[in-house]
């Protein structure tokens, strides 16, 4: 999606000057739904932006630093991508919403700009990509490494698919690896096969008096190809016309803005408020595992030119009718009673909540999200009203994933 620079720069200036913007519903003496507040901040705008290239690809090319490590393998991968240009261009097209943010973060850390292209190798910039080892997200974190680098993973949210959080974690990890091995090529190899894998290969060569450079190490086949594959993509981006590939310009400006909201919200409601499709909303916010934006989430990403629309629509009192409230379910409570009480189907409740059931009853005390009451009823934490038949234990207890 091509977005003109003016609305984004205006938004960024407003956000920088004002800090946060609050959008509240009107209230009356009866005390209705609490106000929803949003705060938004631009990503990556600096005073020097006017002096930067207009095309993000030019900015990327200026930051390339890595040397060739295995020219024969690099040429082989260049030919592979050139012969399958449709595959490469689809991946590049998927990168458009994310690429400016990644480039900005790589540049801030003074890392080689080749790193910004790494998700193309890892996931083809598909945030929902998942490997046989359960790695997921554009940076392909496995669960354990994700947790080490602070990526929250639960039944509501998977930080490995969060564009901001996962980019921060991936760059943190690569910098740790660089400090450990002293070479970006070795750091990238360790990102692929693990630091233990690279450390053992180095120790083996060192014991035999052999070179410990990346190309000389006895690494797994995939890892031997990993850096040459990245460099092949780098070379195609640096000189696309040499292989007949046409890269469409990407605006060198923030694509999205992070918006923080104070109450749980349905993803479809957020998309509607921003006047964007669910597909576009989920492209920017793939970390939500259910159709609910959990209150613990850091916020949502919206196209930069849609934040004012979102803010305006959020002010309308009637938008609260699609909102959510918290319901405190009790262990042993029959789920049939919950769905009747709030007028939803069991399928709706399962889609929007990580239910843990045994014989139709909750296996533990559990916070659930249910539809907001009518506008004449105050929103609050709703607690169950247990009856003897509803609180019998099932004898089985499972923690939330």
XYZ file of C-alpha atoms in Angstrom:
401
model
C 0.000 0.000 0.000
C 1.488 3.332 -1.056
C 0.950 6.092 1.512
C 1.938 9.687 0.954
C 4.566 11.130 3.255
C 2.574 14.166 4.400
C -0.066 12.448 6.574
C 2.572 10.317 8.276
C 4.873 13.206 9.006
C 1.971 15.247 10.366
C 0.943 12.334 12.581
C 4.473 11.891 13.804
C 4.789 15.580 14.634
C 1.495 15.530 16.536
C 2.545 12.463 18.504
C 5.969 13.875 19.324
C 4.533 17.164 20.568
C 1.500 15.822 22.385
C 2.841 12.511 23.634
C -0.426 10.665 23.995
C -3.954 11.134 22.796
C -6.943 10.109 24.875
C -10.197 9.084 23.307
C -13.078 8.799 25.756
C -16.715 7.930 25.460
C -19.202 10.396 26.909
C -20.441 9.620 30.426
C -23.590 10.237 32.419
C -24.535 10.171 36.086
C -25.300 6.448 35.960
C -21.625 5.727 35.256
C -21.387 3.764 32.038
C -18.520 2.071 30.227
C -15.079 3.343 31.345
C -13.294 5.453 28.839
C -10.977 3.902 26.318
C -7.666 5.684 26.067
C -5.076 5.372 23.363
C -1.555 6.620 23.148
C 0.431 6.462 19.949
C 4.010 7.062 18.969
C 5.716 7.022 15.566
C 8.467 4.526 14.871
C 11.808 5.750 13.676
C 11.183 9.393 12.716
C 14.288 11.536 13.224
C 15.207 15.122 12.464
C 17.614 13.901 9.791
C 14.947 12.038 7.831
C 14.681 14.725 5.143
C 18.321 14.074 4.181
C 17.770 10.349 3.725
C 17.011 8.702 0.386
C 13.353 8.720 -0.574
C 13.508 5.048 -1.550
C 14.136 2.676 1.349
C 16.047 0.335 -0.969
C 18.664 3.048 -1.515
C 19.036 3.454 2.226
C 19.432 -0.296 2.605
C 22.097 -0.473 -0.100
C 24.112 2.232 1.662
C 24.396 0.031 4.743
C 25.686 -3.203 3.173
C 29.021 -4.213 4.738
C 29.583 -7.970 4.610
C 32.236 -9.529 2.365
C 31.786 -12.631 0.239
C 32.584 -15.817 2.153
C 32.002 -18.546 -0.411
C 31.594 -17.050 -3.892
C 30.663 -20.363 -5.555
C 27.766 -20.982 -3.176
C 26.696 -17.354 -3.391
C 26.538 -17.515 -7.210
C 24.509 -20.725 -6.984
C 21.923 -19.052 -4.756
C 21.872 -15.949 -6.938
C 20.933 -18.137 -9.897
C 18.292 -19.936 -7.824
C 16.569 -16.683 -6.831
C 16.933 -15.185 -10.304
C 15.262 -18.222 -11.841
C 12.469 -18.003 -9.260
C 12.008 -14.266 -9.209
C 8.277 -14.618 -8.463
C 9.138 -16.311 -5.160
C 11.597 -13.551 -4.267
C 9.242 -10.726 -5.255
C 6.358 -12.189 -3.243
C 8.570 -12.291 -0.166
C 9.745 -8.728 -0.801
C 6.137 -7.591 -1.203
C 5.304 -9.155 2.187
C 8.211 -7.238 3.722
C 6.770 -3.815 2.926
C 4.853 -3.221 6.180
C 7.826 -4.294 8.303
C 10.936 -3.266 6.416
C 11.236 0.392 7.444
C 11.074 -0.495 11.133
C 13.666 -3.253 10.778
C 16.019 -1.046 8.764
C 15.703 1.722 11.318
C 16.503 -0.606 14.217
C 19.479 -2.177 12.400
C 20.831 1.274 11.597
C 20.426 2.518 15.179
C 22.548 -0.410 16.381
C 25.193 0.095 13.679
C 24.747 -3.446 12.411
C 25.369 -4.536 8.801
C 22.280 -3.788 6.728
C 22.341 -7.352 5.394
C 20.720 -8.248 8.732
C 17.559 -6.402 7.654
C 17.167 -8.958 4.846
C 17.526 -11.961 7.156
C 13.744 -12.529 7.543
C 13.607 -13.086 3.799
C 15.878 -16.114 4.320
C 14.231 -17.226 7.553
C 10.540 -16.910 6.754
C 10.086 -15.086 3.428
C 8.676 -12.332 5.689
C 5.675 -14.499 6.555
C 4.860 -13.807 10.237
C 2.795 -16.996 10.452
C 5.533 -19.261 9.042
C 6.257 -22.196 11.328
C 9.103 -24.687 11.053
C 9.111 -28.381 12.059
C 11.035 -27.295 15.176
C 8.163 -24.956 16.126
C 10.069 -21.822 15.175
C 7.688 -19.074 14.117
C 7.452 -15.415 13.145
C 9.462 -13.492 10.585
C 12.625 -14.088 12.663
C 11.813 -17.768 13.329
C 12.346 -18.038 17.076
C 11.896 -21.425 18.694
C 9.937 -21.254 21.974
C 12.921 -21.603 24.330
C 15.126 -18.999 22.620
C 12.164 -16.660 22.396
C 11.660 -16.875 26.152
C 15.377 -16.268 26.802
C 15.102 -13.016 24.859
C 11.924 -11.862 26.539
C 9.272 -12.930 24.042
C 6.110 -13.682 25.977
C 4.186 -16.746 24.814
C 0.799 -17.693 26.212
C -2.667 -18.673 25.126
C -3.501 -15.099 24.085
C -0.315 -13.827 22.513
C 2.883 -15.091 20.909
C 5.643 -12.496 21.035
C 7.651 -14.417 18.437
C 5.126 -13.132 15.886
C 5.085 -9.594 17.267
C 6.890 -7.423 14.718
C 8.320 -4.987 17.272
C 9.141 -7.461 20.034
C 10.609 -10.137 17.775
C 12.746 -7.637 15.853
C 14.145 -6.312 19.114
C 14.833 -9.859 20.331
C 16.447 -10.981 17.062
C 18.805 -8.009 16.965
C 19.638 -8.496 20.656
C 20.434 -12.143 19.972
C 22.603 -11.355 16.946
C 24.558 -8.785 18.921
C 25.143 -11.310 21.702
C 26.411 -13.786 19.111
C 28.645 -11.167 17.502
C 30.243 -10.360 20.847
C 30.761 -14.072 21.457
C 32.330 -14.944 18.085
C 33.746 -11.615 16.884
C 32.435 -12.029 13.336
C 29.081 -11.263 11.754
C 29.397 -14.341 9.532
C 29.863 -16.564 12.593
C 27.086 -14.731 14.433
C 24.723 -15.425 11.535
C 25.813 -19.073 11.436
C 25.082 -19.373 15.159
C 21.670 -17.757 14.655
C 20.943 -20.611 12.258
C 22.352 -23.656 14.053
C 22.992 -22.405 17.589
C 26.016 -21.051 19.404
C 27.011 -24.510 20.632
C 27.133 -25.795 17.070
C 29.472 -23.015 15.955
C 31.619 -23.175 19.104
C 32.185 -26.922 18.615
C 33.116 -26.425 14.960
C 35.616 -23.725 15.921
C 37.135 -25.916 18.649
C 37.445 -28.824 16.228
C 39.293 -26.772 13.618
C 41.442 -25.043 16.197
C 42.551 -28.407 17.616
C 43.641 -29.437 14.112
C 45.425 -26.164 13.399
C 42.854 -25.207 10.760
C 41.198 -21.892 9.980
C 38.272 -20.891 12.150
C 36.733 -18.623 9.511
C 33.109 -19.288 8.605
C 33.795 -20.897 5.213
C 36.392 -23.284 6.695
C 34.260 -24.654 9.540
C 32.638 -28.127 9.461
C 29.113 -26.788 9.894
C 25.802 -28.465 8.987
C 24.965 -28.187 5.279
C 22.116 -25.751 5.886
C 24.413 -23.486 7.898
C 27.155 -23.657 5.250
C 24.599 -22.288 2.778
C 23.021 -19.806 5.196
C 25.351 -16.816 4.824
C 25.932 -17.321 1.062
C 22.157 -17.381 0.613
C 21.825 -14.105 2.520
C 24.625 -12.570 0.478
C 22.956 -13.735 -2.734
C 19.802 -11.862 -1.747
C 21.948 -8.871 -0.781
C 23.576 -8.890 -4.214
C 20.223 -9.079 -5.989
C 18.920 -6.137 -3.952
C 22.102 -4.176 -4.604
C 21.906 -4.694 -8.377
C 18.472 -6.088 -9.309
C 18.637 -5.062 -12.960
C 21.595 -7.370 -13.537
C 19.219 -10.303 -13.223
C 16.147 -8.622 -14.674
C 14.417 -8.226 -11.291
C 12.456 -5.023 -10.795
C 12.168 -3.777 -7.203
C 9.328 -1.337 -6.660
C 10.252 1.677 -4.566
C 9.399 1.564 -0.858
C 8.820 4.880 0.909
C 11.585 5.646 3.379
C 9.134 6.507 6.157
C 7.293 4.673 8.938
C 4.569 2.378 7.659
C 2.867 1.879 11.010
C 2.269 3.541 14.363
C 1.918 1.717 17.652
C -1.379 2.446 19.404
C -1.913 1.497 23.032
C -5.424 0.824 24.290
C -6.580 0.546 27.863
C -9.309 -2.108 27.559
C -9.623 -5.497 25.846
C -10.992 -5.275 22.348
C -12.020 -7.605 19.558
C -9.593 -7.565 16.660
C -12.473 -7.075 14.239
C -13.554 -4.030 16.238
C -10.048 -2.546 16.091
C -9.899 -3.133 12.329
C -13.311 -1.538 11.897
C -12.337 1.499 13.962
C -9.224 1.974 11.823
C -11.209 1.440 8.614
C -8.920 -1.356 7.434
C -9.562 -4.971 6.545
C -9.024 -7.793 9.009
C -6.315 -9.085 6.687
C -4.360 -5.850 6.929
C -4.883 -5.640 10.683
C -3.607 -9.191 11.216
C -0.657 -8.568 8.890
C 0.482 -5.854 11.292
C -0.646 -7.713 14.424
C 0.000 -11.428 13.896
C 0.908 -12.082 17.533
C -2.689 -12.279 18.791
C -3.536 -15.973 18.953
C -7.233 -15.316 19.412
C -9.646 -12.701 18.148
C -9.019 -10.652 21.272
C -6.539 -7.879 21.998
C -5.570 -8.752 25.544
C -5.124 -5.941 28.059
C -1.565 -7.162 28.734
C -0.609 -6.564 25.096
C 1.810 -3.716 24.495
C -0.495 -2.250 21.901
C -1.504 -2.688 18.308
C 0.093 -1.505 15.096
C -1.970 0.521 12.654
C -1.098 2.068 9.289
C 0.260 5.521 10.050
C -2.427 7.261 8.013
C -5.227 5.430 9.877
C -4.467 6.510 13.448
C -6.579 9.670 13.208
C -9.445 7.611 11.795
C -9.098 5.125 14.654
C -9.013 7.918 17.217
C -12.058 9.633 15.711
C -14.140 6.460 15.571
C -13.120 5.428 19.080
C -14.656 8.631 20.424
C -18.066 7.572 19.217
C -20.123 6.204 22.064
C -21.735 3.494 19.964
C -18.404 1.768 19.223
C -18.393 0.480 22.799
C -21.243 -1.890 21.985
C -18.783 -4.287 20.379
C -16.452 -4.115 23.371
C -15.431 -6.768 25.871
C -15.504 -7.070 29.605
C -13.707 -9.366 32.018
C -15.608 -12.239 33.603
C -14.063 -14.144 36.499
C -14.989 -17.781 36.000
C -14.716 -20.245 38.848
C -13.331 -23.739 38.911
C -16.134 -26.227 38.297
C -18.452 -23.630 36.757
C -20.556 -25.022 33.921
C -19.696 -23.379 30.620
C -23.312 -23.723 29.468
C -24.314 -21.244 32.149
C -21.688 -18.759 31.028
C -22.749 -18.799 27.372
C -26.415 -18.397 28.347
C -25.620 -15.537 30.687
C -23.795 -13.541 28.023
C -25.766 -14.609 24.987
C -22.897 -16.189 23.047
C -22.290 -19.629 21.608
C -19.792 -22.109 22.983
C -17.864 -21.734 19.725
C -17.619 -17.956 20.274
C -16.377 -18.449 23.825
C -13.728 -20.943 22.683
C -12.588 -18.706 19.834
C -12.064 -15.750 22.132
C -10.764 -17.510 25.252
C -8.280 -20.318 26.015
C -10.864 -22.486 27.737
C -9.721 -25.373 29.910
C -12.697 -27.677 30.271
C -13.487 -31.098 31.663
C -16.990 -32.481 31.146
C -18.248 -29.021 30.226
C -16.846 -27.288 33.314
C -13.890 -25.008 33.977
C -10.937 -26.914 35.410
C -9.598 -23.837 37.238
C -10.470 -20.274 38.186
C -10.085 -18.417 34.916
C -10.456 -14.881 33.590
C -12.634 -14.867 30.473
C -13.493 -12.154 27.993
C -17.189 -11.812 27.235
C -19.293 -9.217 25.384
C -19.712 -5.804 26.938
C -23.103 -5.131 28.544
C -25.510 -2.667 26.990
C -24.619 0.983 27.199
C -27.008 1.522 30.097
C -25.123 -0.994 32.256
C -21.806 -0.079 33.906
C -18.830 -2.139 32.680
C -17.063 -3.930 35.494
C -15.379 -7.135 36.493
C -18.241 -9.634 36.446
C -17.960 -12.478 38.910
C -19.721 -15.774 38.701
C -22.602 -16.529 41.006
C -21.833 -20.147 41.896
C -24.459 -22.673 42.679
C -23.711 -26.034 44.219
C -24.043 -27.750 40.851
C -21.583 -25.332 39.254
C -18.630 -25.659 41.634
C -18.034 -29.379 41.752
C -14.397 -30.112 40.925
C -13.580 -32.266 37.955
C -10.447 -33.742 39.508
C -8.339 -32.568 36.564
C -6.242 -29.426 36.531
C -4.409 -28.031 33.531
C -2.457 -24.804 33.472
C -2.848 -22.370 30.629
C -0.415 -22.820 27.798
